Each structure stands twice: as structure tokens, then as C-alpha cells.
PDB file of C-alpha atoms in Angstrom:
ATOM      1  CA  MET C   1      57.222  33.793  53.233  1.00  0.00           C
ATOM      2  CA  ALA C   2      53.741  32.369  53.739  1.00  0.00           C
ATOM      3  CA  GLN C   3      52.613  33.602  50.312  1.00  0.00           C
ATOM      4  CA  ALA C   4      55.732  32.135  48.668  1.00  0.00           C
ATOM      5  CA  VAL C   5      55.003  28.733  50.211  1.00  0.00           C
ATOM      6  CA  ARG C   6      51.306  28.912  49.362  1.00  0.00           C
ATOM      7  CA  TYR C   7      51.852  29.631  45.676  1.00  0.00           C
ATOM      8  CA  ALA C   8      55.036  27.599  45.123  1.00  0.00           C
ATOM      9  CA  ARG C   9      54.818  25.020  42.366  1.00  0.00           C
ATOM     10  CA  ILE C  10      56.431  22.403  44.591  1.00  0.00           C
ATOM     11  CA  PRO C  11      53.798  20.448  46.563  1.00  0.00           C
ATOM     12  CA  LEU C  12      54.249  21.162  50.258  1.00  0.00           C
ATOM     13  CA  CYS C  13      52.476  20.378  53.503  1.00  0.00           C
ATOM     14  CA  ILE C  14      53.186  21.278  57.138  1.00  0.00           C
ATOM     15  CA  THR C  15      52.311  19.124  60.129  1.00  0.00           C
ATOM     16  CA  ASP C  16      52.081  19.947  63.844  1.00  0.00           C
ATOM     17  CA  PRO C  17      53.777  17.342  66.066  1.00  0.00           C
ATOM     18  CA  ASN C  18      52.440  19.135  69.162  1.00  0.00           C
ATOM     19  CA  LEU C  19      48.914  17.982  68.277  1.00  0.00           C
ATOM     20  CA  PRO C  20      47.711  14.366  68.564  1.00  0.00           C
ATOM     21  CA  ASP C  21      48.874  12.160  65.648  1.00  0.00           C
ATOM     22  CA  ASN C  22      50.966  14.936  64.041  1.00  0.00           C
ATOM     23  CA  PRO C  23      48.216  16.169  61.655  1.00  0.00           C
ATOM     24  CA  ILE C  24      48.563  18.321  58.554  1.00  0.00           C
ATOM     25  CA  VAL C  25      47.814  21.955  59.405  1.00  0.00           C
ATOM     26  CA  PHE C  26      48.704  23.475  56.032  1.00  0.00           C
ATOM     27  CA  ALA C  27      49.046  22.315  52.427  1.00  0.00           C
ATOM     28  CA  ASN C  28      49.537  24.423  49.323  1.00  0.00           C
ATOM     29  CA  ALA C  29      47.691  24.326  46.004  1.00  0.00           C
ATOM     30  CA  ALA C  30      50.422  22.236  44.358  1.00  0.00           C
ATOM     31  CA  PHE C  31      49.899  19.550  47.017  1.00  0.00           C
ATOM     32  CA  PHE C  32      46.175  19.403  46.260  1.00  0.00           C
ATOM     33  CA  ALA C  33      46.879  19.279  42.510  1.00  0.00           C
ATOM     34  CA  LEU C  34      49.318  16.391  42.912  1.00  0.00           C
ATOM     35  CA  THR C  35      47.210  14.273  45.233  1.00  0.00           C
ATOM     36  CA  GLY C  36      43.722  15.145  43.950  1.00  0.00           C
ATOM     37  CA  TYR C  37      42.505  15.858  47.480  1.00  0.00           C
ATOM     38  CA  ALA C  38      40.755  19.057  48.559  1.00  0.00           C
ATOM     39  CA  GLU C  39      41.724  21.117  51.583  1.00  0.00           C
ATOM     40  CA  GLU C  40      38.866  19.747  53.678  1.00  0.00           C
ATOM     41  CA  ASP C  41      40.094  16.190  52.966  1.00  0.00           C
ATOM     42  CA  VAL C  42      43.623  16.937  54.133  1.00  0.00           C
ATOM     43  CA  ILE C  43      43.690  19.367  57.061  1.00  0.00           C
ATOM     44  CA  GLY C  44      43.639  17.499  60.369  1.00  0.00           C
ATOM     45  CA  GLN C  45      44.766  14.199  58.806  1.00  0.00           C
ATOM     46  CA  ASN C  46      48.053  12.411  59.332  1.00  0.00           C
ATOM     47  CA  CYS C  47      50.034  12.008  56.109  1.00  0.00           C
ATOM     48  CA  ARG C  48      49.612   8.236  56.218  1.00  0.00           C
ATOM     49  CA  PHE C  49      46.317   8.570  54.327  1.00  0.00           C
ATOM     50  CA  LEU C  50      48.487   8.835  51.193  1.00  0.00           C
ATOM     51  CA  GLN C  51      49.817   5.303  51.733  1.00  0.00           C
ATOM     52  CA  GLY C  52      48.422   2.249  49.968  1.00  0.00           C
ATOM     53  CA  GLU C  53      48.932  -1.353  48.953  1.00  0.00           C
ATOM     54  CA  GLU C  54      52.393  -0.922  47.415  1.00  0.00           C
ATOM     55  CA  THR C  55      53.755   1.400  50.104  1.00  0.00           C
ATOM     56  CA  THR C  56      56.638  -0.563  51.586  1.00  0.00           C
ATOM     57  CA  PRO C  57      57.225  -0.971  55.334  1.00  0.00           C
ATOM     58  CA  GLU C  58      60.839   0.065  54.723  1.00  0.00           C
ATOM     59  CA  SER C  59      59.854   3.463  53.318  1.00  0.00           C
ATOM     60  CA  VAL C  60      57.382   4.042  56.169  1.00  0.00           C
ATOM     61  CA  ALA C  61      60.093   3.166  58.683  1.00  0.00           C
ATOM     62  CA  ALA C  62      62.497   5.597  56.964  1.00  0.00           C
ATOM     63  CA  VAL C  63      59.934   8.405  57.288  1.00  0.00           C
ATOM     64  CA  ARG C  64      59.440   7.532  60.948  1.00  0.00           C
ATOM     65  CA  ARG C  65      63.197   7.610  61.607  1.00  0.00           C
ATOM     66  CA  ALA C  66      63.504  11.027  59.967  1.00  0.00           C
ATOM     67  CA  ILE C  67      60.729  12.386  62.181  1.00  0.00           C
ATOM     68  CA  GLN C  68      62.219  10.897  65.330  1.00  0.00           C
ATOM     69  CA  SER C  69      65.733  12.152  64.541  1.00  0.00           C
ATOM     70  CA  HIS C  70      64.559  15.709  63.679  1.00  0.00           C
ATOM     71  CA  MET C  71      66.801  15.556  60.580  1.00  0.00           C
ATOM     72  CA  VAL C  72      66.128  16.716  57.028  1.00  0.00           C
ATOM     73  CA  GLU C  73      65.867  13.538  54.937  1.00  0.00           C
ATOM     74  CA  THR C  74      64.583  12.434  51.522  1.00  0.00           C
ATOM     75  CA  VAL C  75      62.639   9.190  51.251  1.00  0.00           C
ATOM     76  CA  GLU C  76      61.143   7.621  48.122  1.00  0.00           C
ATOM     77  CA  ILE C  77      57.744   6.256  49.081  1.00  0.00           C
ATOM     78  CA  MET C  78      54.824   4.968  47.043  1.00  0.00           C
ATOM     79  CA  ASN C  79      51.808   7.215  47.602  1.00  0.00           C
ATOM     80  CA  TYR C  80      48.268   7.259  46.236  1.00  0.00           C
ATOM     81  CA  ARG C  81      46.017   9.985  44.907  1.00  0.00           C
ATOM     82  CA  LYS C  82      42.366  10.392  45.782  1.00  0.00           C
ATOM     83  CA  ASP C  83      41.371   8.580  42.570  1.00  0.00           C
ATOM     84  CA  GLY C  84      43.462   5.569  43.598  1.00  0.00           C
ATOM     85  CA  SER C  85      46.308   6.111  41.113  1.00  0.00           C
ATOM     86  CA  LYS C  86      49.770   5.705  42.563  1.00  0.00           C
ATOM     87  CA  PHE C  87      52.886   7.831  42.226  1.00  0.00           C
ATOM     88  CA  LEU C  88      56.425   7.412  43.485  1.00  0.00           C
ATOM     89  CA  ASN C  89      56.985  10.302  45.835  1.00  0.00           C
ATOM     90  CA  ALA C  90      60.478  11.656  46.534  1.00  0.00           C
ATOM     91  CA  LEU C  91      59.427  13.022  49.914  1.00  0.00           C
ATOM     92  CA  GLN C  92      61.733  15.509  51.604  1.00  0.00           C
ATOM     93  CA  LEU C  93      60.848  16.168  55.219  1.00  0.00           C
ATOM     94  CA  GLY C  94      62.414  17.948  58.124  1.00  0.00           C
ATOM     95  CA  PRO C  95      61.779  19.939  61.307  1.00  0.00           C
ATOM     96  CA  ILE C  96      60.872  23.627  61.739  1.00  0.00           C
ATOM     97  CA  LEU C  97      62.352  24.955  65.007  1.00  0.00           C
ATOM     98  CA  ASP C  98      61.930  28.196  66.885  1.00  0.00           C
ATOM     99  CA  ASP C  99      64.834  30.418  67.950  1.00  0.00           C
ATOM    100  CA  ASP C 100      65.331  28.319  71.084  1.00  0.00           C
ATOM    101  CA  GLY C 101      65.500  25.050  69.137  1.00  0.00           C
ATOM    102  CA  LYS C 102      62.014  23.929  70.155  1.00  0.00           C
ATOM    103  CA  LEU C 103      60.186  21.798  67.588  1.00  0.00           C
ATOM    104  CA  LEU C 104      57.207  23.684  66.144  1.00  0.00           C
ATOM    105  CA  TYR C 105      56.328  21.868  62.916  1.00  0.00           C
ATOM    106  CA  PHE C 106      57.468  19.419  60.291  1.00  0.00           C
ATOM    107  CA  PHE C 107      57.507  20.260  56.598  1.00  0.00           C
ATOM    108  CA  GLY C 108      57.141  17.757  53.791  1.00  0.00           C
ATOM    109  CA  SER C 109      57.722  18.531  50.114  1.00  0.00           C
ATOM    110  CA  GLN C 110      56.550  16.054  47.479  1.00  0.00           C
ATOM    111  CA  LEU C 111      58.056  15.316  44.065  1.00  0.00           C
ATOM    112  CA  ASP C 112      56.496  12.827  41.650  1.00  0.00           C
ATOM    113  CA  VAL C 113      59.451  10.832  40.247  1.00  0.00           C
ATOM    114  CA  THR C 114      57.401   8.009  38.734  1.00  0.00           C
ATOM    115  CA  ALA C 115      58.198   8.890  35.110  1.00  0.00           C
ATOM    116  CA  LYS C 116      61.853   9.557  35.889  1.00  0.00           C
ATOM    117  CA  ARG C 117      62.360   6.201  37.603  1.00  0.00           C
ATOM    118  CA  GLU C 118      60.502   4.379  34.805  1.00  0.00           C
ATOM    119  CA  ALA C 119      62.698   6.084  32.203  1.00  0.00           C
ATOM    120  CA  GLU C 120      65.782   5.060  34.184  1.00  0.00           C
ATOM    121  CA  ARG C 121      64.494   1.489  34.372  1.00  0.00           C
ATOM    122  CA  ARG C 122      63.889   1.344  30.610  1.00  0.00           C
ATOM    123  CA  ALA C 123      67.308   2.876  29.881  1.00  0.00           C
ATOM    124  CA  GLN C 124      68.969   0.351  32.171  1.00  0.00           C
ATOM    125  CA  ALA C 125      67.102  -2.534  30.534  1.00  0.00           C
ATOM    126  CA  LEU C 126      68.127  -1.305  27.064  1.00  0.00           C
ATOM    127  CA  ALA C 127      71.748  -0.877  28.147  1.00  0.00           C
ATOM    128  CA  GLU C 128      71.806  -4.403  29.563  1.00  0.00           C
ATOM    129  CA  LYS C 129      70.235  -5.807  26.382  1.00  0.00           C
ATOM    130  CA  GLU C 130      72.793  -4.070  24.161  1.00  0.00           C
ATOM    131  CA  LEU C 131      75.635  -5.140  26.471  1.00  0.00           C
ATOM    132  CA  MET C 132      74.556  -8.787  26.307  1.00  0.00           C
ATOM    133  CA  HIS C 133      74.228  -8.525  22.516  1.00  0.00           C
ATOM    134  CA  ARG C 134      77.732  -7.057  22.261  1.00  0.00           C
ATOM    135  CA  LEU C 135      79.234  -9.652  24.596  1.00  0.00           C
ATOM    136  CA  ARG C 136      77.705 -12.483  22.562  1.00  0.00           C
ATOM    137  CA  ASN C 137      79.153 -10.913  19.409  1.00  0.00           C
ATOM    138  CA  ILE C 138      82.604 -10.607  20.954  1.00  0.00           C
ATOM    139  CA  VAL C 139      82.548 -14.260  22.015  1.00  0.00           C
ATOM    140  CA  ASN C 140      81.478 -15.311  18.506  1.00  0.00           C
ATOM    141  CA  VAL C 141      84.221 -13.200  16.929  1.00  0.00           C
ATOM    142  CA  MET C 142      86.777 -14.726  19.291  1.00  0.00           C
ATOM    143  CA  GLY C 143      85.701 -18.180  18.135  1.00  0.00           C
ATOM    144  CA  VAL C 144      86.177 -17.254  14.469  1.00  0.00           C
ATOM    145  CA  VAL C 145      89.572 -15.672  15.182  1.00  0.00           C
ATOM    146  CA  ILE C 146      90.729 -18.832  16.941  1.00  0.00           C
ATOM    147  CA  ARG C 147      89.474 -21.124  14.169  1.00  0.00           C
ATOM    148  CA  MET C 148      91.135 -19.065  11.430  1.00  0.00           C
ATOM    149  CA  SER C 149      94.362 -18.795  13.430  1.00  0.00           C
ATOM    150  CA  THR C 150      94.570 -22.575  13.839  1.00  0.00           C
ATOM    151  CA  ARG C 151      94.417 -22.964  10.050  1.00  0.00           C
ATOM    152  CA  GLU C 152      97.340 -20.570   9.627  1.00  0.00           C
ATOM    153  CA  GLU C 153      99.689 -21.784  12.387  1.00  0.00           C
ATOM    154  CA  THR C 154     100.907 -25.338  13.000  1.00  0.00           C
ATOM    155  CA  ASP C 155     103.346 -24.567  15.802  1.00  0.00           C
ATOM    156  CA  ALA C 156     101.583 -24.487  19.185  1.00  0.00           C
ATOM    157  CA  LYS C 157     103.747 -21.673  20.555  1.00  0.00           C
ATOM    158  CA  GLU C 158     103.241 -19.516  17.466  1.00  0.00           C
ATOM    159  CA  LEU C 159      99.521 -20.278  17.518  1.00  0.00           C
ATOM    160  CA  GLY C 160      99.226 -19.118  21.126  1.00  0.00           C
ATOM    161  CA  ALA C 161     101.073 -15.887  20.363  1.00  0.00           C
ATOM    162  CA  THR C 162      98.944 -15.212  17.277  1.00  0.00           C
ATOM    163  CA  ILE C 163      95.664 -15.768  19.100  1.00  0.00           C
ATOM    164  CA  ASP C 164      96.808 -13.694  22.081  1.00  0.00           C
ATOM    165  CA  ALA C 165      97.809 -10.766  19.845  1.00  0.00           C
ATOM    166  CA  ARG C 166      94.552 -10.816  17.902  1.00  0.00           C
ATOM    167  CA  LEU C 167      92.329 -11.034  20.967  1.00  0.00           C
ATOM    168  CA  ARG C 168      94.274  -8.208  22.616  1.00  0.00           C
ATOM    169  CA  SER C 169      93.782  -6.137  19.483  1.00  0.00           C
ATOM    170  CA  LEU C 170      90.040  -6.843  19.592  1.00  0.00           C
ATOM    171  CA  SER C 171      89.882  -5.807  23.251  1.00  0.00           C
ATOM    172  CA  ASP C 172      91.930  -2.655  22.681  1.00  0.00           C
ATOM    173  CA  ALA C 173      89.705  -1.628  19.771  1.00  0.00           C
ATOM    174  CA  HIS C 174      86.623  -1.719  21.972  1.00  0.00           C
ATOM    175  CA  PHE C 175      88.187   0.206  24.837  1.00  0.00           C
ATOM    176  CA  GLN C 176      89.978   2.795  22.701  1.00  0.00           C
ATOM    177  CA  THR C 177      86.987   3.701  20.555  1.00  0.00           C
ATOM    178  CA  ILE C 178      84.048   3.336  22.934  1.00  0.00           C
ATOM    179  CA  ASN C 179      85.665   4.504  26.190  1.00  0.00           C
ATOM    180  CA  ARG C 180      87.689   7.393  24.787  1.00  0.00           C
ATOM    181  CA  PRO C 181      88.930  10.242  27.005  1.00  0.00           C
ATOM    182  CA  GLU C 182      86.530  13.164  26.730  1.00  0.00           C
ATOM    183  CA  GLY C 183      87.619  15.838  24.247  1.00  0.00           C
ATOM    184  CA  GLU C 184      90.098  13.617  22.403  1.00  0.00           C
ATOM    185  CA  ASN C 185      90.059  14.260  18.640  1.00  0.00           C
ATOM    186  CA  LEU C 186      89.725  11.233  16.392  1.00  0.00           C
ATOM    187  CA  THR C 187      89.907  11.082  12.593  1.00  0.00           C
ATOM    188  CA  MET C 188      87.727   8.834  10.485  1.00  0.00           C
ATOM    189  CA  GLU C 189      90.766   6.901   9.233  1.00  0.00           C
ATOM    190  CA  LYS C 190      92.159   6.352  12.736  1.00  0.00           C
ATOM    191  CA  LEU C 191      88.799   5.137  14.009  1.00  0.00           C
ATOM    192  CA  ALA C 192      88.310   2.750  11.080  1.00  0.00           C
ATOM    193  CA  GLN C 193      91.892   1.476  11.303  1.00  0.00           C
ATOM    194  CA  THR C 194      91.664   0.829  15.050  1.00  0.00           C
ATOM    195  CA  ILE C 195      88.400  -1.088  14.844  1.00  0.00           C
ATOM    196  CA  LEU C 196      88.644  -3.045  11.601  1.00  0.00           C
ATOM    197  CA  SER C 197      92.267  -4.102  12.064  1.00  0.00           C
ATOM    198  CA  ALA C 198      91.157  -5.896  15.207  1.00  0.00           C
ATOM    199  CA  TYR C 199      88.516  -7.858  13.313  1.00  0.00           C
ATOM    200  CA  ALA C 200      90.579  -8.803  10.242  1.00  0.00           C
ATOM    201  CA  PRO C 201      92.195 -12.160  11.024  1.00  0.00           C
ATOM    202  CA  SER C 202      94.568 -11.824   8.055  1.00  0.00           C
ATOM    203  CA  GLY C 203      95.438  -8.215   8.889  1.00  0.00           C
ATOM    204  CA  ALA C 204      95.751  -5.208   6.582  1.00  0.00           C
ATOM    205  CA  ALA C 205      95.519  -7.363   3.439  1.00  0.00           C
ATOM    206  CA  GLN C 206      91.778  -7.726   4.080  1.00  0.00           C
ATOM    207  CA  LEU C 207      91.146  -3.984   4.401  1.00  0.00           C
ATOM    208  CA  ASP C 208      90.999  -1.124   1.906  1.00  0.00           C
ATOM    209  CA  PHE C 209      90.444   2.422   3.205  1.00  0.00           C
ATOM    210  CA  ASP C 210      90.037   5.610   1.209  1.00  0.00           C
ATOM    211  CA  GLY C 211      88.830   9.074   2.151  1.00  0.00           C
ATOM    212  CA  PRO C 212      89.938  12.585   3.141  1.00  0.00           C
ATOM    213  CA  GLU C 213      91.210  13.400   6.615  1.00  0.00           C
ATOM    214  CA  ILE C 214      88.106  14.229   8.660  1.00  0.00           C
ATOM    215  CA  VAL C 215      88.189  14.960  12.393  1.00  0.00           C
ATOM    216  CA  LEU C 216      84.975  13.478  13.701  1.00  0.00           C
ATOM    217  CA  PRO C 217      82.650  15.586  15.876  1.00  0.00           C
ATOM    218  CA  SER C 218      82.471  14.117  19.368  1.00  0.00           C
ATOM    219  CA  GLN C 219      78.750  13.383  19.051  1.00  0.00           C
ATOM    220  CA  LEU C 220      79.415  11.037  16.102  1.00  0.00           C
ATOM    221  CA  VAL C 221      82.357   9.013  17.438  1.00  0.00           C
ATOM    222  CA  SER C 222      80.405   6.559  19.583  1.00  0.00           C
ATOM    223  CA  CYS C 223      77.764   6.094  16.893  1.00  0.00           C
ATOM    224  CA  ILE C 224      80.295   5.346  14.127  1.00  0.00           C
ATOM    225  CA  ALA C 225      82.471   3.225  16.419  1.00  0.00           C
ATOM    226  CA  LEU C 226      79.597   1.020  17.522  1.00  0.00           C
ATOM    227  CA  GLY C 227      78.290   0.831  13.952  1.00  0.00           C
ATOM    228  CA  LEU C 228      81.674  -0.323  12.623  1.00  0.00           C
ATOM    229  CA  HIS C 229      82.009  -2.836  15.452  1.00  0.00           C
ATOM    230  CA  GLU C 230      78.599  -4.232  14.514  1.00  0.00           C
ATOM    231  CA  LEU C 231      79.369  -4.413  10.777  1.00  0.00           C
ATOM    232  CA  ALA C 232      82.770  -5.993  11.453  1.00  0.00           C
ATOM    233  CA  THR C 233      81.236  -8.544  13.799  1.00  0.00           C
ATOM    234  CA  ASN C 234      78.695  -9.518  11.143  1.00  0.00           C
ATOM    235  CA  SER C 235      81.469  -9.728   8.540  1.00  0.00           C
ATOM    236  CA  VAL C 236      83.563 -12.059  10.704  1.00  0.00           C
ATOM    237  CA  LYS C 237      80.615 -14.320  11.496  1.00  0.00           C
ATOM    238  CA  TYR C 238      78.912 -14.430   8.089  1.00  0.00           C
ATOM    239  CA  GLY C 239      80.840 -12.353   5.535  1.00  0.00           C
ATOM    240  CA  ALA C 240      84.152 -11.385   4.035  1.00  0.00           C
ATOM    241  CA  LEU C 241      86.249 -11.133   7.206  1.00  0.00           C
ATOM    242  CA  GLY C 242      85.393 -14.742   8.023  1.00  0.00           C
ATOM    243  CA  ALA C 243      87.187 -15.940   4.873  1.00  0.00           C
ATOM    244  CA  GLU C 244      90.913 -15.833   4.154  1.00  0.00           C
ATOM    245  CA  THR C 245      90.247 -14.337   0.693  1.00  0.00           C
ATOM    246  CA  GLY C 246      87.656 -11.823   1.928  1.00  0.00           C
ATOM    247  CA  GLN C 247      88.066  -8.074   1.787  1.00  0.00           C
ATOM    248  CA  VAL C 248      86.277  -5.023   3.166  1.00  0.00           C
ATOM    249  CA  ARG C 249      86.451  -1.702   1.311  1.00  0.00           C
ATOM    250  CA  LEU C 250      85.497   1.401   3.308  1.00  0.00           C
ATOM    251  CA  ARG C 251      85.143   4.778   1.598  1.00  0.00           C
ATOM    252  CA  TRP C 252      84.192   8.056   3.239  1.00  0.00           C
ATOM    253  CA  ASP C 253      83.721  11.616   2.069  1.00  0.00           C
ATOM    254  CA  CYS C 254      82.409  14.982   3.244  1.00  0.00           C
ATOM    255  CA  VAL C 255      79.509  16.467   1.291  1.00  0.00           C
ATOM    256  CA  PRO C 256      79.296  20.272   1.862  1.00  0.00           C
ATOM    257  CA  GLY C 257      76.021  21.879   2.863  1.00  0.00           C
ATOM    258  CA  ASN C 258      74.512  24.920   4.540  1.00  0.00           C
ATOM    259  CA  ASP C 259      73.875  22.828   7.644  1.00  0.00           C
ATOM    260  CA  GLY C 260      77.572  22.004   8.099  1.00  0.00           C
ATOM    261  CA  GLY C 261      77.734  19.176   5.608  1.00  0.00           C
ATOM    262  CA  ARG C 262      77.305  15.426   5.814  1.00  0.00           C
ATOM    263  CA  LEU C 263      79.669  12.506   6.178  1.00  0.00           C
ATOM    264  CA  THR C 264      79.032   9.648   3.754  1.00  0.00           C
ATOM    265  CA  LEU C 265      80.261   6.121   4.428  1.00  0.00           C
ATOM    266  CA  ASP C 266      80.384   3.284   1.882  1.00  0.00           C
ATOM    267  CA  TRP C 267      81.118  -0.251   3.058  1.00  0.00           C
ATOM    268  CA  ALA C 268      81.535  -3.101   0.555  1.00  0.00           C
ATOM    269  CA  GLU C 269      82.484  -6.744   1.161  1.00  0.00           C
ATOM    270  CA  THR C 270      83.937  -9.098  -1.452  1.00  0.00           C
ATOM    271  CA  GLY C 271      85.579 -12.497  -1.508  1.00  0.00           C
ATOM    272  CA  GLY C 272      83.507 -13.985   1.263  1.00  0.00           C
ATOM    273  CA  PRO C 273      80.851 -16.686   1.268  1.00  0.00           C
ATOM    274  CA  LYS C 274      77.570 -16.262  -0.574  1.00  0.00           C
ATOM    275  CA  VAL C 275      75.465 -13.808   1.414  1.00  0.00           C
ATOM    276  CA  ILE C 276      72.033 -14.771   2.687  1.00  0.00           C
ATOM    277  CA  GLU C 277      69.920 -11.954   4.084  1.00  0.00           C
ATOM    278  CA  PRO C 278      69.402 -12.653   7.801  1.00  0.00           C
ATOM    279  CA  LYS C 279      65.928 -13.208   9.173  1.00  0.00           C
ATOM    280  CA  ARG C 280      66.851 -11.820  12.581  1.00  0.00           C
ATOM    281  CA  ARG C 281      67.734  -8.117  12.655  1.00  0.00           C
ATOM    282  CA  SER C 282      68.815  -7.531  16.266  1.00  0.00           C
ATOM    283  CA  GLY C 283      72.278  -6.305  15.259  1.00  0.00           C
ATOM    284  CA  SER C 284      71.184  -4.200  12.299  1.00  0.00           C
ATOM    285  CA  LYS C 285      68.299  -2.775  14.385  1.00  0.00           C
ATOM    286  CA  ILE C 286      70.856  -1.434  16.870  1.00  0.00           C
ATOM    287  CA  VAL C 287      72.859   0.145  14.028  1.00  0.00           C
ATOM    288  CA  TYR C 288      69.716   1.747  12.533  1.00  0.00           C
ATOM    289  CA  ASP C 289      68.773   3.170  15.935  1.00  0.00           C
ATOM    290  CA  LEU C 290      72.281   4.543  16.533  1.00  0.00           C
ATOM    291  CA  PHE C 291      72.423   6.386  13.224  1.00  0.00           C
ATOM    292  CA  GLN C 292      68.874   7.730  13.464  1.00  0.00           C
ATOM    293  CA  ALA C 293      69.545   9.007  16.994  1.00  0.00           C
ATOM    294  CA  VAL C 294      72.154  11.461  15.652  1.00  0.00           C
ATOM    295  CA  GLY C 295      70.076  12.504  12.639  1.00  0.00           C
ATOM    296  CA  GLY C 296      71.687  10.130  10.153  1.00  0.00           C
ATOM    297  CA  SER C 297      70.579   7.225   8.003  1.00  0.00           C
ATOM    298  CA  ILE C 298      71.967   3.854   6.951  1.00  0.00           C
ATOM    299  CA  ASP C 299      70.982   1.390   4.220  1.00  0.00           C
ATOM    300  CA  LEU C 300      72.066  -2.262   4.173  1.00  0.00           C
ATOM    301  CA  ASP C 301      72.057  -4.089   0.835  1.00  0.00           C
ATOM    302  CA  TRP C 302      72.491  -7.849   1.301  1.00  0.00           C
ATOM    303  CA  GLN C 303      74.008  -8.630  -2.110  1.00  0.00           C
ATOM    304  CA  GLU C 304      75.012 -12.234  -2.825  1.00  0.00           C
ATOM    305  CA  THR C 305      78.614 -11.184  -3.432  1.00  0.00           C
ATOM    306  CA  GLY C 306      78.832  -9.319  -0.125  1.00  0.00           C
ATOM    307  CA  LEU C 307      77.092  -6.845   2.121  1.00  0.00           C
ATOM    308  CA  ALA C 308      77.034  -3.239   0.836  1.00  0.00           C
ATOM    309  CA  VAL C 309      76.269  -0.359   3.186  1.00  0.00           C
ATOM    310  CA  ARG C 310      75.665   3.342   2.511  1.00  0.00           C
ATOM    311  CA  ALA C 311      75.359   5.718   5.464  1.00  0.00           C
ATOM    312  CA  HIS C 312      74.920   9.479   5.902  1.00  0.00           C
ATOM    313  CA  LEU C 313      75.682  11.425   9.086  1.00  0.00           C
ATOM    314  CA  PRO C 314      75.372  15.169   9.783  1.00  0.00           C
ATOM    315  CA  LEU C 315      78.648  16.972  10.503  1.00  0.00           C
TER     316      LEU C 315
END
């Protein structure tokens, strides 16, 4: 048991609460590697020497409560190495008792979670940024839907019903395609129909679909769904779906290959306002990132007559 603890890759130290100030009486090689301290620096010291400027009183108090309660607890606490560099330590500590329940020692295992917490922070920040971007797009699309609906309907009651139906369709498209039940099969046509019908203020007359029946692999559904939402949003705000005479043509096909083949998508807009290539690329940047993340590619051609898009995705 002693050899297993000594050579374990998990940093570990043992303290003796029966000695003054509960000093460290053992630490393994992984502990020295993590903290940068040598054995002579550590043995006989209380663990508080690892604390520093950013160690919070709350985390210190949590450690103290765990010691006083003789319970096994995990506390995240900012600690410092010998060279002064800091690391977020997921410290697990607890008592070691003899057969009669008498307290002999405390153990403490250390886990550096600095990189993990930073990755979580960045992922959360990115998710919040994309959520805000999507919410702004939805609000903008709602505004266009309302403006176009008011041009079509003169009766207030009919106008209210038209707007309500179209906004419900927009909401349903987002929930049905992005928050799908796990394992549910979805064809390319069904996905395109669900999303684009919600964004076409004049309905099916603005849409033209063509392609074979392809059941989409689960890893592609979210990518394609979000990509189509983004393209449709742009079309409503600046392109064909924002004009009563505008149309979107979507073609798809499966190209065979030794690697399982590739799905090709062709998007073409006509009948809308003259297209001006945008200077800001926040929306298209998200689409590029989505397609690249699954091993695909996408090209946007801002033609004056309407946006043309060609995309490839691995099946």
C-alpha cells in the first residue's frame, strides 16, 4: 500500500493532526512534481504554505470545515508552486482512522484543474456569444416577418393570426431542429423544409428544393440546421426572403467515396434586392466554424443577383 501511494501519479500528501500545527509527514513524487518543492521543503510544514495572494478566504474556510468535521470533501483552492506560478487545485481531503475510529492522519490529494476550468470558461463565453448573436437574428427576422405581413393583410384580426402563425413556425423550427430527441432520424428534405418554411414570409412559393432522400448522420444535423438558420436569417434581412418576389433554391446530392461519401449543398437566391457583400462577417464566421468542425467546407459567393453557397460535408 505504501509503495502504491509513493509511486501513484496522483499528487498526495499525508498530515499528522496529533503533532503541533498538523504538519505534512509524507508526500509522494507526484506532489513534488506538481508543486516544484523538494521533500526537505515540505516535510514538517503545514499545507498553508501552498496558499498565496489569490487564495480565497472561502476556500480556506472550506478546508478547515472538512478537517474539523472529519469528512471526505473536495475543495477547489488556488495554490502556488515554488516558482510562484499558481494553479487551481481540486483538493480532496479526508481522515485516516484506526480500527477503533481514532484519528491518525489526514490525506490530501491534489488535482490541477486550471486548464479544465479555463476551457470551460472559454466554452461558456463562446456559447453566450453565439446565443446572443442568434437571439439578435431572431428578433431581426421577427421584425421583417411583421413588416411583410402588414403589407399583405389589411384586416387587423387576419394580420394578428398571420403574424402569430409565422412566429410560431419560426420558434418551432428552432426547437425541432436544434433540440431534437437523441437518436431521431432526420432527412435532408425534412430538415430544410422545417427550417426554411419558417423563414419564408410568403410560404412555399419562395422555396425550391431538390435532392435525393438522405438520412443525415447525427453528427451533421446540428451543423446543417444552424447553418441553414444562419443563411435564412441573412436572406430575410438582406436577401431574397426579405422580398415578396424572392426565391431560394436548395439542391443537395450525395457524392460516393471510399471514405463514406460527401454531402453537397447548393444554395442560390434570386429575385431579391441587389446584394452587397457585408463588411462584418460574424454570422458567416460562425457558419465557417461549424462546417470546418465536422470536416466540411463552405464557400459564400456574394453575387449581385443573390447569394450563392456551395458546401461539402463528410457522410
